[in-house]
Amino acid sequence: MGIAWRRARLLERRSQTATARTLVLTAPDWPGHLPGQHVDVRLTADDGYQAVRSYSLAAPADGDRIELGVQAVDGGEVSPYLTDGLPVGAEVEVRGPLGNWFVWRAEQTEPALLVAGGSGVVPLTAMVRAHRAARSRGPLHLLYSVRSPEDVWYRDHLADGDPLLDVRIMYTRQAPPGSVRPPGRITTADLDEATARLKPASPVYVCGPTGFVEAVDNLLIDRGRDPVTIRTERFG
Amino acid sequence: MTSFSPGFQGRGRRLTDRLPPGQYPTESFPVLSAGPTPRVPTETWSFTVTTELGATHSWTWDEMMALPQQETTHDIHCVTRWSKFDTQWRGVPLDAFLEDVETAADYAVVSSYGGYTTNLPLEDLLDGKAWIVHTYDGYPLSPEHGGPARLLVPHLYFWKSAKWVRGLTLTHEDEPGFWESAGYHNYGDPWREQRNWGD
């Protein structure tokens, strides 16, 4: 028996940025998932035509409730429908959970580093939220690279006083007034501060556009990080 | 009449004869890798076939480039649902590496620089069905797409086309590789939509 398609009803849609949305769905008999996993979403037109795309889960397992992070792609076939077209209360089909590699488990107690570029923050936010819910002993450090303050997703989940969670947002084009760090791409200095708290075998999770992931991986490896400790998820 | 996704139009209805079920066409070339891109200089690159009895046959970069080369054009299909039509490659068919290898094995485990592995029946690598490729679209294959050389097995989902390929081990028993151990289908035929365990 393969992984079945199941119905999922849109409960709520929340704006994260001008073009990004959180979709909260209920999927009866959802089997649960691990932070970092994704699902396939299938849309069906009136004539029976179907289209499928993958979206990361933004929240840890919570019964039948799942949260997807969707960035509208200009001219995209599926994402603009999900961000702005699908009515609340209507159904799509989902299949999952998928991806058994780019995952964080609550049993992990060593420090971990998460590095997000843009919408790559979605699966890493599921890890942050699971870490908080599990009161995990290992500290978690999130470095999050975005263009400008308007592009930050999940402000409410990423900013609170958890002493075991350190979130640093790095702005590439425009930083908020009073920022010490000048706007720019992620640098060795940004990573050195974060990796100083890791052990040699601590996991690093890097998620974002291909160019971002390649750049971060190269900086880490140039500074002596063992490539086998780095797990990646690349978008396009 | 469906009850799902009211108002969804979609626009991919042409191309259906070339598009396996559940796929969509893309013009770009997405990158999917479980970890960092390994750095593999051609000066130290080698490709090694190890038989079920432990005999090895190796080729350096220059020896591989001295073998007869083929230009080959294929549609490729990634399990993450994109397909890309008419991709153009240059490389050496696996038949050239295996023609002098004595083996009674039925399976192969492909291994890569960086530690990745994938498994497939040996017959899926023979008779012009698979290549070691080093050139894509007329240019040297870039590192994030598997350069300096990757396996190309276009009739299976693209995770079987191991990037940064360094060798084949021939085996009597089928031994699941990296993704095959982590939930992906053992064989991966896109036309039968063999994505995950049990599909």
Coordinates of C-alpha atoms in Angstrom, one line a residue:
Chain A
M1 CA 0.0 0.0 0.0
G2 CA 1.5 3.3 -1.0
I3 CA 1.0 6.7 0.6
A4 CA -2.7 7.5 0.1
W5 CA -4.2 10.8 -1.0
R6 CA -6.5 12.2 1.6
R7 CA -9.0 15.1 1.7
A8 CA -7.9 18.3 3.5
R9 CA -10.1 21.2 4.3
L10 CA -8.8 24.8 4.5
L11 CA -9.6 26.1 8.0
E12 CA -7.7 29.4 7.9
R13 CA -5.4 31.4 5.8
R14 CA -2.9 33.8 7.4
S15 CA -0.7 36.4 5.6
Q16 CA 3.0 36.1 6.3
T17 CA 4.2 38.7 3.8
A18 CA 2.5 40.4 0.8
T19 CA 2.8 37.2 -1.2
A20 CA 3.3 34.4 1.4
R21 CA 0.5 32.7 3.3
T22 CA 0.1 30.1 6.0
L23 CA -2.6 27.6 5.1
V24 CA -4.1 25.8 8.1
L25 CA -5.9 22.6 7.0
T26 CA -7.6 19.7 8.6
A27 CA -6.8 16.3 7.2
P28 CA -8.9 13.6 8.8
D29 CA -6.8 10.6 10.1
W30 CA -3.5 12.5 9.4
P31 CA -0.8 10.0 10.5
G32 CA 1.5 12.7 12.0
H33 CA 4.8 13.9 10.7
L34 CA 8.3 15.1 11.8
P35 CA 9.5 18.7 11.7
G36 CA 11.1 19.3 8.3
Q37 CA 8.8 17.1 6.3
H38 CA 6.6 18.1 3.4
V39 CA 3.4 17.1 1.6
D40 CA 2.2 16.9 -1.9
V41 CA -0.9 19.0 -2.6
R42 CA -3.2 18.0 -5.5
L43 CA -5.7 20.4 -7.1
T44 CA -8.4 19.2 -9.5
A45 CA -10.1 21.3 -12.1
D46 CA -13.7 20.8 -13.2
D47 CA -12.7 18.8 -16.3
G48 CA -10.6 16.4 -14.1
Y49 CA -7.2 18.0 -14.9
Q50 CA -4.9 17.7 -11.9
A51 CA -1.8 19.5 -10.8
V52 CA 0.5 18.5 -7.9
R53 CA 3.2 20.5 -6.0
S54 CA 5.1 20.0 -2.8
Y55 CA 4.9 22.3 0.2
S56 CA 6.7 22.2 3.5
L57 CA 4.9 21.7 6.8
A58 CA 5.4 24.8 9.0
A59 CA 4.2 23.3 12.3
P60 CA 4.9 20.1 14.3
A61 CA 2.3 17.3 14.3
D62 CA -1.0 18.4 16.0
G63 CA -3.7 15.8 15.4
D64 CA -5.5 16.3 12.1
R65 CA -4.3 19.9 11.8
I66 CA -1.5 20.7 9.4
E67 CA 0.0 24.1 8.4
L68 CA 1.6 24.7 5.0
G69 CA 3.8 27.7 4.1
V70 CA 3.1 28.8 0.5
Q71 CA 5.0 31.5 -1.4
A72 CA 3.0 32.7 -4.5
V73 CA 5.2 32.3 -7.5
D74 CA 4.7 34.8 -10.3
G75 CA 2.7 33.1 -13.0
G76 CA 2.7 29.8 -11.1
E77 CA 0.0 27.3 -11.9
V78 CA -0.7 26.2 -8.3
S79 CA 0.8 28.6 -5.7
P80 CA -1.3 31.7 -6.5
Y81 CA -4.4 29.6 -6.3
L82 CA -3.4 28.4 -2.9
T83 CA -2.4 31.8 -1.6
D84 CA -5.4 33.7 -2.9
G85 CA -7.9 31.5 -4.7
L86 CA -8.8 28.4 -2.6
P87 CA -11.9 29.4 -0.5
V88 CA -11.8 28.8 3.3
G89 CA -13.9 25.7 3.9
A90 CA -13.0 24.1 0.5
E91 CA -11.0 21.0 0.1
V92 CA -7.8 19.9 -1.7
E93 CA -6.0 16.5 -1.5
V94 CA -2.8 16.0 0.3
R95 CA -0.3 13.1 0.4
G96 CA 2.3 12.6 3.0
P97 CA 4.2 13.1 5.1
L98 CA 7.2 13.0 2.7
G99 CA 10.9 13.3 3.1
N100 CA 12.6 11.3 5.9
W101 CA 16.0 13.0 5.7
F102 CA 15.7 16.7 6.3
V103 CA 14.0 16.2 9.7
W104 CA 14.7 17.2 13.3
R105 CA 13.6 14.9 16.1
A106 CA 12.7 16.0 19.6
E107 CA 15.1 13.3 21.0
Q108 CA 18.0 15.3 19.6
T109 CA 19.7 17.0 22.5
E110 CA 22.8 18.3 20.9
P111 CA 22.9 21.9 19.8
A112 CA 21.8 22.5 16.2
L113 CA 22.1 25.3 13.7
L114 CA 19.3 26.1 11.2
V115 CA 20.1 28.4 8.3
A116 CA 17.2 29.7 6.2
G117 CA 17.1 31.8 3.0
G118 CA 13.7 33.4 2.2
S119 CA 10.8 30.8 2.1
G120 CA 13.3 28.2 3.2
V121 CA 12.3 29.2 6.7
V122 CA 9.1 27.1 6.5
P123 CA 10.4 23.6 7.5
L124 CA 12.9 25.2 9.9
T125 CA 10.0 27.0 11.7
A126 CA 8.4 23.6 12.2
M127 CA 11.7 22.5 13.9
V128 CA 11.8 25.7 16.0
R129 CA 8.2 25.1 17.2
A130 CA 8.8 21.4 17.9
H131 CA 11.9 22.3 19.8
R132 CA 9.9 24.7 22.0
A133 CA 7.0 22.3 22.5
A134 CA 9.4 19.5 23.5
R135 CA 11.4 21.8 25.9
S136 CA 14.4 20.1 24.3
R137 CA 17.7 20.5 26.2
G138 CA 19.8 21.3 23.2
P139 CA 20.0 24.9 22.1
L140 CA 18.8 25.8 18.7
H141 CA 20.2 28.7 16.7
L142 CA 18.3 30.0 13.6
L143 CA 20.0 32.3 11.1
Y144 CA 17.4 33.7 8.7
S145 CA 18.4 35.7 5.6
V146 CA 15.7 37.9 4.0
R147 CA 15.6 40.9 1.8
S148 CA 13.9 43.4 4.0
P149 CA 11.7 43.6 7.2
E150 CA 8.6 43.2 5.1
D151 CA 9.8 39.7 3.9
V152 CA 10.0 38.1 7.4
W153 CA 7.7 35.2 7.9
Y154 CA 6.5 33.8 11.3
R155 CA 7.5 36.8 13.4
D156 CA 5.2 35.5 16.2
H157 CA 6.8 32.0 16.2
L158 CA 10.4 33.2 16.0
A159 CA 10.4 36.0 18.6
D160 CA 9.9 35.1 22.2
G161 CA 12.1 34.8 25.3
D162 CA 13.1 31.1 25.0
P163 CA 16.6 31.0 26.4
L164 CA 17.4 27.9 24.3
L165 CA 16.4 29.5 21.0
D166 CA 18.5 32.1 19.4
V167 CA 17.1 33.7 16.2
R168 CA 19.1 36.1 14.2
I169 CA 17.6 37.8 11.1
M170 CA 20.0 39.0 8.5
Y171 CA 18.8 41.5 5.9
T172 CA 20.3 41.4 2.5
R173 CA 18.9 44.7 1.0
Q174 CA 17.3 46.8 3.7
A175 CA 17.7 46.4 7.5
P176 CA 15.4 48.0 10.0
P177 CA 16.5 51.4 11.5
G178 CA 19.1 50.9 14.2
S179 CA 20.5 47.6 13.0
V180 CA 24.1 47.0 13.8
R181 CA 24.7 44.6 10.9
P182 CA 24.7 46.3 7.6
P183 CA 22.5 44.8 4.9
G184 CA 24.2 42.1 2.9
R185 CA 24.4 38.5 2.1
I186 CA 25.3 36.0 4.8
T187 CA 29.0 36.1 5.7
T188 CA 31.6 33.9 7.4
A189 CA 31.3 36.2 10.4
D190 CA 27.6 35.5 10.6
L191 CA 28.2 31.8 10.6
D192 CA 31.3 31.8 12.9
E193 CA 29.2 33.2 15.8
A194 CA 26.6 30.5 15.3
T195 CA 28.9 27.5 14.7
A196 CA 31.0 28.5 17.8
R197 CA 28.3 26.9 20.0
L198 CA 28.1 23.7 18.0
K199 CA 29.9 20.4 18.6
P200 CA 31.8 18.9 15.7
A201 CA 29.0 16.4 15.1
S202 CA 26.1 18.8 15.7
P203 CA 23.7 18.9 12.8
V204 CA 23.3 21.9 10.5
Y205 CA 20.1 22.3 8.5
V206 CA 20.3 24.6 5.5
C207 CA 17.1 25.5 3.4
G208 CA 16.5 28.0 0.7
P209 CA 17.1 28.8 -3.0
T210 CA 19.9 26.7 -4.6
G211 CA 22.4 29.6 -4.8
F212 CA 21.9 30.4 -1.1
V213 CA 22.3 26.8 0.0
E214 CA 25.5 26.4 -2.1
A215 CA 26.9 29.7 -0.7
V216 CA 26.2 28.7 3.0
D217 CA 27.5 25.2 2.5
N218 CA 30.7 26.5 1.0
L219 CA 31.3 29.0 3.8
L220 CA 30.7 26.3 6.4
I221 CA 33.0 23.8 4.7
D222 CA 35.7 26.4 4.2
R223 CA 35.6 27.0 8.0
G224 CA 36.2 23.3 8.6
R225 CA 32.7 22.0 9.1
D226 CA 32.4 18.3 8.3
P227 CA 30.1 18.0 5.2
V228 CA 28.4 15.0 6.6
T229 CA 26.9 17.1 9.4
I230 CA 25.1 19.4 6.9
R231 CA 21.6 18.5 5.6
T232 CA 20.2 20.6 2.8
E233 CA 16.9 21.3 1.1
R234 CA 17.0 23.4 -2.0
F235 CA 14.1 25.2 -3.6
G236 CA 14.5 25.5 -7.4
Chain B
M1 CA -17.5 16.9 -11.3
T2 CA -15.0 17.1 -8.5
S3 CA -15.6 18.6 -5.1
F4 CA -12.0 19.6 -4.7
S5 CA -10.3 22.9 -5.2
P6 CA -13.3 24.9 -6.6
G7 CA -12.4 27.5 -9.2
F8 CA -9.0 25.9 -10.0
Q9 CA -8.3 26.1 -13.8
G10 CA -4.8 24.8 -14.3
R11 CA -3.0 25.1 -17.6
G12 CA -0.9 22.0 -18.3
R13 CA -3.2 19.9 -20.5
R14 CA -1.0 19.6 -23.6
L15 CA 2.2 17.4 -23.5
T16 CA 0.4 14.5 -21.8
D17 CA 2.0 11.9 -24.0
R18 CA 5.5 12.9 -22.8
L19 CA 4.6 13.7 -19.2
P20 CA 4.4 10.8 -16.7
P21 CA 1.5 10.8 -14.3
G22 CA 1.7 13.4 -11.5
Q23 CA 4.5 15.4 -13.2
Y24 CA 4.6 19.0 -14.5
P25 CA 7.0 20.4 -17.1
T26 CA 9.7 22.9 -16.2
E27 CA 12.1 25.0 -18.3
S28 CA 14.5 25.5 -15.3
F29 CA 16.8 22.8 -13.9
P30 CA 16.1 22.5 -10.1
V31 CA 18.7 21.1 -7.8
L32 CA 17.9 18.5 -5.2
S33 CA 20.7 17.1 -3.0
A34 CA 20.6 15.8 0.6
G35 CA 23.8 17.6 1.6
P36 CA 26.5 19.9 0.4
T37 CA 27.9 19.8 -3.1
P38 CA 31.2 17.8 -2.8
R39 CA 34.4 19.2 -4.4
V40 CA 35.7 16.7 -6.9
P41 CA 38.7 17.7 -9.0
T42 CA 39.1 15.8 -12.3
E43 CA 42.8 15.3 -11.5
T44 CA 41.9 12.9 -8.7
W45 CA 38.6 11.7 -10.1
S46 CA 38.3 8.0 -10.8
F47 CA 35.4 5.6 -11.7
T48 CA 35.7 2.1 -10.3
V49 CA 33.6 -1.0 -11.1
T50 CA 33.9 -3.7 -8.3
T51 CA 32.5 -7.1 -9.1
E52 CA 30.7 -9.4 -6.7
L53 CA 34.0 -11.3 -6.3
G54 CA 35.9 -8.1 -5.4
A55 CA 37.7 -7.6 -8.7
T56 CA 38.1 -4.0 -9.6
H57 CA 38.3 -2.1 -12.8
S58 CA 39.2 1.7 -12.7
W59 CA 39.3 4.6 -15.1
T60 CA 41.0 8.0 -14.5
W61 CA 39.4 11.1 -15.9
D62 CA 41.6 11.0 -18.9
E63 CA 41.0 7.3 -19.5
M64 CA 37.2 7.9 -19.3
M65 CA 37.5 10.8 -21.7
A66 CA 39.4 8.6 -24.1
L67 CA 36.5 6.1 -24.4
P68 CA 34.1 6.6 -27.3
Q69 CA 31.8 9.5 -26.4
Q70 CA 28.1 9.8 -27.2
E71 CA 25.7 12.8 -27.5
T72 CA 22.3 11.8 -26.0
T73 CA 19.0 13.7 -25.6
H74 CA 16.4 12.7 -23.0
D75 CA 13.4 13.8 -21.0
I76 CA 14.2 13.6 -17.3
H77 CA 11.7 13.1 -14.5
C78 CA 12.3 14.1 -10.8
V79 CA 10.3 12.4 -8.0
T80 CA 9.6 15.9 -6.7
R81 CA 7.3 16.2 -9.7
W82 CA 9.2 18.3 -12.3
S83 CA 10.0 16.9 -15.7
K84 CA 12.4 18.5 -18.2
F85 CA 12.2 17.7 -21.9
D86 CA 15.0 17.3 -24.4
T87 CA 18.0 17.6 -22.0
Q88 CA 21.3 17.2 -23.9
W89 CA 24.2 15.3 -22.5
R90 CA 27.6 14.0 -23.6
G91 CA 29.3 11.1 -22.0
V92 CA 30.2 7.4 -22.1
P93 CA 27.6 4.6 -22.1
L94 CA 27.9 2.2 -19.2
D95 CA 28.2 -0.6 -21.7
A96 CA 31.8 0.7 -22.4
F97 CA 32.8 0.3 -18.8
L98 CA 31.1 -3.1 -18.3
E99 CA 32.0 -4.9 -21.6
D100 CA 35.2 -6.5 -20.2
V101 CA 33.9 -7.1 -16.7
E102 CA 33.2 -10.7 -15.8
T103 CA 30.1 -10.8 -13.6
A104 CA 27.1 -12.9 -12.8
A105 CA 25.5 -10.2 -10.6
D106 CA 21.9 -9.0 -11.1
Y107 CA 22.2 -5.7 -9.2
A108 CA 24.4 -2.7 -8.9
V109 CA 25.0 -0.2 -6.1
V110 CA 26.1 3.2 -7.4
S111 CA 28.3 5.2 -5.1
S112 CA 29.2 8.9 -5.2
Y113 CA 31.8 11.3 -3.8
G114 CA 30.1 12.7 -0.7
G115 CA 28.7 9.3 0.3
Y116 CA 25.4 9.1 -1.7
T117 CA 24.4 5.7 -2.9
T118 CA 21.5 4.3 -5.1
N119 CA 20.7 0.8 -6.3
L120 CA 19.2 -0.6 -9.5
P121 CA 19.1 -3.8 -11.5
L122 CA 22.3 -4.2 -13.6
E123 CA 20.2 -4.6 -16.7
D124 CA 18.9 -1.1 -16.3
L125 CA 22.5 0.2 -16.8
L126 CA 23.1 -1.9 -20.0
D127 CA 22.1 -1.8 -23.7
G128 CA 22.3 1.9 -24.1
K129 CA 20.1 2.8 -21.2
A130 CA 22.6 4.6 -19.0
W131 CA 25.7 6.8 -19.3
I132 CA 28.4 8.5 -17.3
V133 CA 27.9 12.1 -18.4
H134 CA 30.3 15.1 -18.0
T135 CA 28.7 17.7 -20.4
Y136 CA 25.3 19.2 -20.2
D137 CA 23.8 21.5 -22.9
G138 CA 27.3 21.9 -24.4
Y139 CA 29.1 22.9 -21.2
P140 CA 31.0 21.0 -18.5
L141 CA 28.5 19.7 -16.0
S142 CA 28.3 22.1 -13.1
P143 CA 29.1 20.9 -9.5
E144 CA 25.5 21.4 -8.2
H145 CA 24.2 19.2 -11.0
G146 CA 26.7 16.5 -10.3
G147 CA 29.9 17.6 -12.0
P148 CA 32.5 16.7 -13.0
A149 CA 30.5 13.5 -13.8
R150 CA 27.2 11.9 -12.9
L151 CA 25.3 8.8 -13.8
L152 CA 22.4 9.3 -16.3
V153 CA 19.6 6.8 -16.2
P154 CA 16.8 8.7 -17.8
H155 CA 14.1 6.0 -17.8
L156 CA 14.0 6.0 -14.0
Y157 CA 13.3 8.9 -11.5
F158 CA 16.2 11.2 -11.4
W159 CA 17.5 10.3 -7.9
K160 CA 18.8 7.1 -9.6
S161 CA 21.1 9.3 -11.8
A162 CA 23.7 9.7 -9.0
K163 CA 25.6 12.9 -9.0
W164 CA 29.4 13.0 -8.4
V165 CA 29.6 9.3 -9.4
R166 CA 32.7 7.4 -8.3
G167 CA 31.8 3.7 -8.7
L168 CA 29.6 0.7 -9.1
T169 CA 29.5 -2.3 -7.0
L170 CA 27.9 -5.4 -8.6
T171 CA 25.9 -7.6 -6.2
H172 CA 23.8 -10.7 -6.2
E173 CA 21.4 -9.3 -3.7
D174 CA 19.6 -6.0 -4.1
E175 CA 20.9 -3.5 -1.5
P176 CA 18.8 -0.3 -1.0
G177 CA 20.7 2.9 -1.4
F178 CA 20.3 6.3 0.4
W179 CA 16.8 7.4 -0.7
E180 CA 15.6 3.8 -1.2
S181 CA 16.3 3.3 2.6
A182 CA 14.6 6.6 3.5
G183 CA 11.2 6.0 1.9
Y184 CA 11.7 6.2 -1.8
H185 CA 10.6 3.3 -4.1
N186 CA 13.2 0.7 -4.7
Y187 CA 12.9 0.8 -8.5
G188 CA 11.5 4.2 -9.4
D189 CA 9.7 3.9 -12.8
P190 CA 8.1 7.4 -13.5
W191 CA 5.5 5.9 -15.9
R192 CA 4.2 3.6 -13.1
E193 CA 4.5 6.5 -10.6
Q194 CA 6.8 4.5 -8.2
R195 CA 7.7 7.3 -5.9
N196 CA 7.6 5.9 -2.4
W197 CA 7.6 2.5 -0.6
G198 CA 4.4 0.6 -1.5
D199 CA 3.6 2.7 -4.7

